[in-house]
Coordinates of C-alpha atoms in Angstrom, one line a residue:
Chain Z
X1 CA -65.4 23.6 34.6
X2 CA -62.8 21.0 35.6
X3 CA -59.9 21.9 37.9
X4 CA -61.7 25.3 38.1
X5 CA -59.8 26.5 41.2
X6 CA -56.4 25.9 39.6
X7 CA -57.3 27.3 36.2
X8 CA -59.1 30.4 37.6
X9 CA -56.3 31.2 40.0
X10 CA -53.8 31.0 37.1
X11 CA -56.0 33.1 34.9
X12 CA -56.5 35.7 37.7
X13 CA -52.7 36.0 38.1
X14 CA -52.2 36.4 34.4
X15 CA -54.9 39.1 34.1
X16 CA -53.5 40.8 37.2
X17 CA -50.0 41.0 35.7
X18 CA -51.3 42.2 32.4
X19 CA -53.3 45.0 34.0
X20 CA -50.5 46.0 36.4
X21 CA -50.0 49.4 34.8
X22 CA -53.7 50.1 35.3
X23 CA -54.3 49.1 38.9
X24 CA -50.9 50.3 40.2
X25 CA -51.6 53.8 39.0
X26 CA -55.2 54.0 40.3
X27 CA -56.0 57.3 42.0
X28 CA -52.6 58.7 41.2
X29 CA -52.2 61.6 38.8
X30 CA -48.9 61.5 36.8
X31 CA -47.4 64.8 35.8
X32 CA -45.2 64.9 32.8
X33 CA -41.9 66.4 33.8
X34 CA -41.1 70.0 33.0
X35 CA -37.3 70.4 32.6
X36 CA -36.4 73.8 34.0
X37 CA -34.3 76.1 31.9
X38 CA -34.2 78.7 34.6
X39 CA -30.5 79.1 35.1
X40 CA -28.5 82.4 35.4
X41 CA -26.8 81.9 32.0
X42 CA -29.9 81.0 30.1
X43 CA -31.7 84.0 31.6
X44 CA -29.1 86.3 30.4
X45 CA -29.4 85.0 26.8
X46 CA -31.2 87.5 24.5
X47 CA -32.5 84.6 22.4
X48 CA -32.9 81.3 24.2
X49 CA -31.5 78.6 21.9
X50 CA -29.6 75.4 22.4
X51 CA -27.0 73.9 20.1
X52 CA -29.7 72.7 17.8
X53 CA -33.5 73.3 17.6
X54 CA -35.7 72.2 20.5
X55 CA -37.3 69.2 18.8
X56 CA -33.9 67.8 17.7
X57 CA -32.5 68.3 21.2
X58 CA -35.5 66.7 22.8
X59 CA -35.3 63.6 20.7
X60 CA -31.7 63.2 19.6
X61 CA -29.4 64.9 22.2
X62 CA -28.1 61.6 23.4
X63 CA -26.9 60.6 20.0
X64 CA -25.4 64.1 19.5
X65 CA -23.5 63.9 22.8
X66 CA -22.4 60.4 22.0
X67 CA -20.9 61.6 18.7
X68 CA -19.3 64.4 20.5
X69 CA -17.6 62.0 22.8
X70 CA -16.3 59.9 19.9
X71 CA -15.1 63.0 18.0
X72 CA -13.5 64.6 21.0
X73 CA -11.9 61.7 22.6
X74 CA -11.1 59.4 19.7
X75 CA -10.4 61.8 16.9
X76 CA -9.4 64.8 18.9
X77 CA -11.8 67.1 17.1
X78 CA -13.5 69.5 19.5
X79 CA -15.4 71.8 17.1
X80 CA -19.0 71.2 16.1
X81 CA -20.8 73.1 13.4
X82 CA -24.5 73.1 14.0
X83 CA -27.4 73.6 11.6
X84 CA -27.3 77.3 12.0
X85 CA -23.6 77.3 10.9
X86 CA -22.3 78.3 14.4
X87 CA -19.2 76.7 15.8
X88 CA -19.6 75.1 19.2
X89 CA -17.0 73.5 21.5
X90 CA -17.8 69.8 21.9
X91 CA -17.9 69.4 25.6
X92 CA -20.5 68.1 28.0
X93 CA -19.1 69.9 31.1
X94 CA -18.1 73.2 29.4
X95 CA -20.8 73.6 26.8
X96 CA -24.0 71.7 27.8
X97 CA -23.7 72.0 31.5
X98 CA -22.5 75.6 31.3
X99 CA -26.0 76.7 30.5
X100 CA -27.8 73.8 32.0
X101 CA -26.2 74.0 35.3
X102 CA -29.2 72.6 37.1
X103 CA -28.7 68.9 36.4
X104 CA -31.3 67.8 39.1
X105 CA -34.0 69.9 37.6
X106 CA -33.1 69.6 33.9
X107 CA -31.4 66.3 33.0
X108 CA -32.7 64.2 35.8
X109 CA -36.4 65.3 35.5
X110 CA -36.9 63.6 32.2
X111 CA -34.3 60.8 32.7
X112 CA -36.0 59.7 35.9
X113 CA -39.4 59.9 34.2
X114 CA -38.4 57.8 31.2
X115 CA -36.3 55.4 33.3
X116 CA -33.1 56.3 31.6
X117 CA -29.8 56.1 33.4
X118 CA -27.1 57.5 31.2
X119 CA -23.5 56.8 32.3
X120 CA -22.3 60.3 31.6
X121 CA -21.5 60.9 35.2
X122 CA -19.4 57.8 35.6
X123 CA -16.6 59.9 34.2
X124 CA -17.9 63.5 34.0
X125 CA -18.3 65.9 36.9
X126 CA -21.7 67.3 37.6
X127 CA -21.8 71.2 37.8
X128 CA -22.2 70.8 41.6
X129 CA -19.0 68.7 41.8
X130 CA -17.2 71.1 39.6
X131 CA -18.1 74.0 41.8
X132 CA -17.0 72.1 44.9
X133 CA -13.8 71.2 43.1
X134 CA -13.9 67.4 43.5
Chain W
X1 CA -49.3 32.1 -1.1
X2 CA -49.5 32.2 2.6
X3 CA -46.5 34.5 2.7
X4 CA -48.0 36.9 0.3
X5 CA -51.3 37.2 2.3
X6 CA -49.4 37.7 5.5
X7 CA -46.9 40.2 4.2
X8 CA -49.8 42.1 2.5
X9 CA -51.7 42.2 5.8
X10 CA -48.7 43.5 7.7
X11 CA -47.9 46.1 5.1
X12 CA -51.5 47.2 5.0
X13 CA -51.5 47.7 8.8
X14 CA -48.3 49.7 8.5
X15 CA -49.7 51.8 5.7
X16 CA -53.0 52.5 7.5
X17 CA -51.2 53.4 10.7
X18 CA -48.8 55.7 8.8
X19 CA -51.7 57.6 7.4
X20 CA -53.5 57.7 10.8
X21 CA -50.3 58.6 12.6
X22 CA -49.5 61.5 10.4
X23 CA -53.1 63.0 10.3
X24 CA -53.6 65.0 13.5
X25 CA -57.3 64.3 13.6
X26 CA -56.8 60.6 13.4
X27 CA -54.0 60.3 16.0
X28 CA -56.6 60.0 18.7
X29 CA -58.2 57.0 17.0
X30 CA -54.8 55.2 16.6
X31 CA -53.3 56.4 19.8
X32 CA -56.2 55.9 22.2
X33 CA -59.3 54.2 20.7
X34 CA -57.5 51.4 18.9
X35 CA -55.2 50.4 21.9
X36 CA -58.1 50.4 24.3
X37 CA -60.3 48.2 22.0
X38 CA -57.4 45.9 21.3
X39 CA -56.4 45.4 25.0
X40 CA -60.1 44.8 25.9
X41 CA -60.3 42.2 23.2
X42 CA -57.1 40.6 24.3
X43 CA -58.1 40.3 28.0
X44 CA -61.7 39.1 27.3
X45 CA -60.7 36.8 24.5
X46 CA -57.8 35.3 26.5
X47 CA -60.1 34.6 29.5
X48 CA -62.8 33.2 27.3
X49 CA -60.4 30.8 25.6
X50 CA -58.9 29.6 28.8
X51 CA -62.2 29.1 30.5
X52 CA -63.5 27.3 27.4
X53 CA -60.5 24.9 27.6
X54 CA -61.2 24.4 31.3
X55 CA -64.7 23.3 30.5
X56 CA -63.6 20.4 28.3
X57 CA -63.2 17.3 30.4
X58 CA -60.0 15.3 30.6
X59 CA -61.4 11.8 31.2
X60 CA -58.2 10.1 32.3
X61 CA -54.7 10.9 33.3
X62 CA -52.5 10.5 30.3
X63 CA -49.5 8.4 31.3
X64 CA -47.8 8.3 27.9
X65 CA -44.8 10.3 28.9
X66 CA -41.2 9.5 28.4
X67 CA -39.9 7.8 31.6
X68 CA -40.5 4.9 33.9
X69 CA -43.7 5.3 35.8
X70 CA -44.1 4.7 39.6
X71 CA -43.9 0.9 40.0
X72 CA -42.4 -1.7 42.2
X73 CA -39.9 -0.6 44.8
X74 CA -36.8 -2.0 43.0
X75 CA -37.7 -0.3 39.7
X76 CA -36.4 3.3 39.6
X77 CA -39.0 5.8 38.8
X78 CA -38.3 8.7 36.5
X79 CA -39.6 11.3 39.0
X80 CA -39.7 14.4 36.7
X81 CA -40.6 12.7 33.4
X82 CA -43.3 10.5 34.8
X83 CA -44.2 12.1 38.1
X84 CA -46.8 10.7 40.5
X85 CA -46.7 13.6 42.9
X86 CA -47.6 17.3 42.7
X87 CA -43.9 18.4 43.1
X88 CA -42.8 16.2 40.2
X89 CA -45.5 17.8 38.1
X90 CA -44.5 21.3 39.1
X91 CA -40.9 20.7 38.2
X92 CA -41.9 19.1 34.9
X93 CA -44.2 22.1 34.1
X94 CA -41.6 24.6 35.1
X95 CA -39.0 23.0 32.9
X96 CA -41.5 22.9 30.0
X97 CA -42.6 26.5 30.3
X98 CA -39.2 28.1 31.2
X99 CA -36.8 26.0 29.0
X100 CA -39.1 24.3 26.5
X101 CA -38.0 20.7 27.4
X102 CA -40.2 19.1 24.8
X103 CA -38.5 21.1 22.0
X104 CA -35.2 20.0 23.4
X105 CA -36.2 16.5 22.6
X106 CA -36.6 17.4 18.9
X107 CA -34.8 14.9 16.7
X108 CA -34.0 14.8 13.0
X109 CA -34.1 11.8 10.8
X110 CA -31.5 11.5 8.0
X111 CA -30.5 8.9 5.4
X112 CA -26.9 8.1 5.8
X113 CA -25.4 5.6 3.4
X114 CA -28.7 3.8 3.1
X115 CA -29.6 3.8 6.8
X116 CA -32.0 6.0 8.6
X117 CA -30.2 7.8 11.4
X118 CA -31.8 9.9 14.1
X119 CA -29.8 12.7 15.5
X120 CA -30.3 15.7 17.8
X121 CA -31.7 18.9 16.3
X122 CA -31.3 21.8 18.7
X123 CA -31.5 24.8 16.5
X124 CA -35.3 25.2 16.8
X125 CA -35.0 24.9 20.5
X126 CA -32.3 27.5 20.7
X127 CA -34.2 29.9 18.4
X128 CA -37.4 29.5 20.3
X129 CA -35.6 30.0 23.6
X130 CA -33.9 33.2 22.3
X131 CA -37.1 34.4 20.8
X132 CA -39.5 33.9 23.7
X133 CA -37.1 35.1 26.4
X134 CA -36.2 38.2 24.5
X135 CA -39.8 38.9 23.9
X136 CA -40.7 38.5 27.6
X137 CA -37.8 40.8 28.7
X138 CA -38.7 43.4 26.1
X139 CA -42.4 43.3 27.2
X140 CA -41.3 43.8 30.9
X141 CA -38.9 46.6 29.9
X142 CA -41.8 48.4 28.3
X143 CA -43.5 48.7 31.7
X144 CA -41.2 51.7 32.3
X145 CA -43.3 53.6 29.8
X146 CA -46.7 52.8 31.4
X147 CA -46.1 53.4 35.1
X148 CA -44.6 56.2 37.2
X149 CA -42.7 55.6 39.4
X150 CA -40.9 52.8 37.6
X151 CA -40.6 49.5 39.6
X152 CA -37.0 48.7 40.7
X153 CA -37.2 45.3 38.9
X154 CA -38.0 46.9 35.6
X155 CA -35.2 49.4 36.0
X156 CA -32.7 46.7 36.9
X157 CA -33.7 44.6 33.9
X158 CA -33.3 47.6 31.7
X159 CA -29.8 48.2 33.0
X160 CA -28.8 44.5 32.6
X161 CA -30.2 44.4 29.1
X162 CA -28.2 47.5 28.1
X163 CA -25.1 46.5 29.9
X164 CA -23.0 46.4 26.7
X165 CA -23.1 50.3 26.8
X166 CA -22.9 50.5 23.0
X167 CA -24.0 53.9 21.7
X168 CA -26.7 56.2 23.1
X169 CA -29.4 55.3 23.7
X170 CA -27.8 52.1 24.8
X171 CA -28.2 49.0 22.6
X172 CA -30.3 46.3 24.1
X173 CA -29.1 42.7 23.9
X174 CA -32.7 41.5 23.6
X175 CA -33.4 43.8 20.6
X176 CA -30.7 42.1 18.7
X177 CA -31.6 38.6 19.8
X178 CA -35.3 39.0 19.0
X179 CA -34.6 40.2 15.5
X180 CA -32.1 37.4 14.8
X181 CA -34.4 34.7 16.4
X182 CA -37.6 35.8 14.6
X183 CA -35.7 36.0 11.3
X184 CA -34.4 32.5 11.9
X185 CA -37.9 31.2 12.7
X186 CA -39.3 32.8 9.6
X187 CA -36.5 31.6 7.3
X188 CA -36.9 28.1 8.7
X189 CA -40.4 28.0 7.4
X190 CA -39.3 29.4 4.0
X191 CA -36.2 27.4 3.4
X192 CA -37.0 23.9 4.7
X193 CA -39.4 22.3 2.1
X194 CA -41.3 20.2 4.6
X195 CA -41.8 23.3 6.9
X196 CA -42.9 25.3 3.9
X197 CA -45.4 22.7 2.9
X198 CA -47.2 22.7 6.3
X199 CA -46.9 26.5 6.9
X200 CA -50.1 28.6 6.7
X201 CA -50.8 32.3 6.7
X202 CA -51.5 31.8 10.5
X203 CA -47.9 30.8 10.8
X204 CA -46.3 33.5 8.7
X205 CA -48.5 36.4 9.9
X206 CA -47.5 36.4 13.6
X207 CA -43.8 36.1 12.7
X208 CA -44.0 39.0 10.2
X209 CA -46.1 41.1 12.6
X210 CA -43.6 40.6 15.4
X211 CA -40.7 41.3 13.0
X212 CA -42.5 44.5 12.1
X213 CA -43.0 45.4 15.7
X214 CA -39.4 44.8 16.5
X215 CA -38.2 46.7 13.5
X216 CA -40.4 49.8 14.1
X217 CA -39.3 49.8 17.8
X218 CA -35.6 49.6 16.9
X219 CA -36.1 52.3 14.2
X220 CA -37.8 54.5 16.8
X221 CA -35.1 54.0 19.4
X222 CA -32.0 54.3 17.3
X223 CA -32.8 56.0 14.0
X224 CA -36.1 57.8 13.6
X225 CA -36.1 59.4 17.0
X226 CA -39.3 60.3 18.8
X227 CA -39.7 62.3 22.0
X228 CA -39.7 59.6 24.6
X229 CA -41.2 61.8 27.3
X230 CA -44.1 62.5 24.9
X231 CA -44.5 58.8 24.3
X232 CA -44.6 58.1 28.0
X233 CA -47.2 60.8 28.4
X234 CA -49.4 59.0 25.9
X235 CA -49.0 55.6 27.4
X236 CA -49.3 56.7 31.1
X237 CA -52.4 58.6 29.9
X238 CA -53.8 55.3 28.6
X239 CA -53.0 53.3 31.7
X240 CA -54.5 56.0 34.0
X241 CA -57.6 56.6 31.8
X242 CA -56.6 60.2 31.1
X243 CA -55.7 59.8 27.5
X244 CA -53.8 62.7 25.9
X245 CA -51.9 63.0 22.7
X246 CA -49.1 65.6 22.9
X247 CA -48.0 67.3 19.7
X248 CA -45.0 66.4 17.7
X249 CA -45.0 62.6 18.1
X250 CA -43.8 61.0 14.9
X251 CA -45.9 58.6 12.8
X252 CA -43.4 55.8 13.5
X253 CA -44.7 55.7 17.1
X254 CA -48.3 55.2 15.8
X255 CA -47.2 52.5 13.4
X256 CA -45.5 50.7 16.3
X257 CA -48.5 51.1 18.6
X258 CA -51.0 50.0 15.9
X259 CA -48.9 46.9 15.1
X260 CA -48.9 46.0 18.8
X261 CA -52.6 46.7 19.1
X262 CA -53.2 44.3 16.1
X263 CA -51.0 41.7 17.8
X264 CA -53.0 42.0 21.0
X265 CA -56.4 41.8 19.3
X266 CA -55.3 38.9 17.1
X267 CA -53.9 37.0 20.0
X268 CA -56.9 35.2 21.4
X269 CA -58.0 34.0 17.9
X270 CA -54.6 32.6 17.0
X271 CA -52.0 30.0 17.7
X272 CA -50.4 32.6 20.0
X273 CA -52.8 31.3 22.6
X274 CA -50.1 28.7 23.4
X275 CA -49.1 31.3 26.0
X276 CA -52.1 30.1 28.0
X277 CA -52.4 26.7 26.5
X278 CA -49.0 25.5 27.6
X279 CA -50.2 25.5 31.2
X280 CA -53.1 23.2 30.2
X281 CA -51.0 20.5 28.4
X282 CA -52.6 17.3 29.6
X283 CA -49.5 15.2 29.1
X284 CA -47.4 17.6 31.1
X285 CA -49.7 18.8 34.0
X286 CA -51.3 15.6 35.1
X287 CA -49.5 13.4 37.6
X288 CA -49.4 9.8 36.6
X289 CA -51.2 8.5 39.7
X290 CA -53.9 6.4 37.9
X291 CA -53.3 3.4 40.1
X292 CA -53.0 5.3 43.4
X293 CA -56.1 7.5 43.2
X294 CA -59.6 6.9 41.9
X295 CA -60.3 9.1 39.0
X296 CA -64.0 9.2 38.1
X297 CA -64.9 9.8 34.5
X298 CA -66.2 13.4 34.6
X299 CA -69.0 12.8 32.2
X300 CA -70.3 9.8 34.1
X301 CA -74.1 10.1 34.8
X302 CA -75.9 8.0 37.4
X303 CA -76.5 4.6 35.8
X304 CA -79.5 2.5 36.9
X305 CA -77.9 -0.6 38.2
X306 CA -79.6 -4.0 38.5
X307 CA -77.7 -5.8 41.3
X308 CA -77.5 -9.6 41.5
X309 CA -79.4 -9.4 44.8
X310 CA -82.3 -7.7 43.1
X311 CA -82.1 -10.1 40.2
X312 CA -82.2 -13.1 42.4
X313 CA -85.2 -11.6 44.4
X314 CA -87.0 -11.2 41.1
X315 CA -86.3 -14.6 39.7
X316 CA -85.8 -16.8 42.8
X317 CA -88.8 -19.0 42.2
X318 CA -88.0 -19.7 38.6
X319 CA -84.4 -20.4 39.4
X320 CA -85.3 -22.9 42.1
X321 CA -87.7 -24.6 39.7
X322 CA -84.9 -24.9 37.1
X323 CA -82.5 -26.2 39.7
X324 CA -80.1 -23.2 39.6
X325 CA -78.3 -22.6 42.9
X326 CA -79.4 -19.4 44.8
X327 CA -77.6 -17.5 47.5
X328 CA -80.6 -17.0 49.7
X329 CA -83.6 -19.3 50.1

């Protein structure tokens, strides 16, 4: 090989970068997050159900909340009819966070895991802040 | 012809992955086995190609680069275009790799009122720049799905890419740029007759494959939603060698994954190897120091030399007889 030192060093750097996920996680077990739904209000519910079914909420809640924001703030509509025909108040703080009052253990557990940083809390108050009356 | 073959191949991959992704028994094949094989082929094939290139000798520095070479003191050298030092070469290589300087030189010949006129043609450069940088940023962004905890750099890049804060999940600027750029690069081959004439399936196929990867990714993020936590569980499982396939992951994810696996496996066999090849461009990475340093032809073998001294020793008597002057009596 010609210029072997330069070429092999470059190749080693490339292979090192490409396999970064493999060697950076060596010997470390990664646990999938388990969002907790163990809050006083959810515990009191006879049938544990969210606004829509679990699969929909898992995959599409961000789009739903985003639509709620547009409807509530831009069109002034605050009533959402879900697939079960029930009417729900469109509100992050009063509807979602009313049941899911444990932001740290519910919202954040998956959001941190997936590296998502939604800007809900730029404007909205977290349940903790609401309680403290900030 | 080339388009039909390439389009057919991409559609076939999507179709096979659709079947595999929606059959629970086959999900393991498409979600674990295929990515592993593809990644192994990619790494081994890439290393093989680069080492193979390294084994071919470059006999001489190639000085045919645009710019004045190092010469007499009163002649100004073009230090980046025709460097004679390591630093010059590093700058030239960096400009080539990061901003595609050779493409920037692209010109276009046109006939204007009977005269041939050369003018700048920057669209290809701009398209290539948008395409490659978007692709790189998208690839780095995907690291968030393979490692836990997520590196700060990756997280920061994600935030910057989604800074427009359009919709939820936030629209990525690079998603948009990549689709626009790859469409342009594809249409360029279709619409310009000369480009179309020289285009082969090997040109269309990677473009269509990357277009399909981008499209499925965008569909998955904004339209046919999948459970991102489940997706990360699969991918972290792959990178930590504890593969699992959680239930309820949509077929769209397996289509996306299979297309990426095909791209990786195809990579070492294709023109996509310019990723490694650009670093080995002889007209870019060799300093023009032919006259300062002795460069020995790498395939020189020891030649049996007959020196004049030995010649004279051998024929001294005959030379004297014939009256030819000799150096030593």
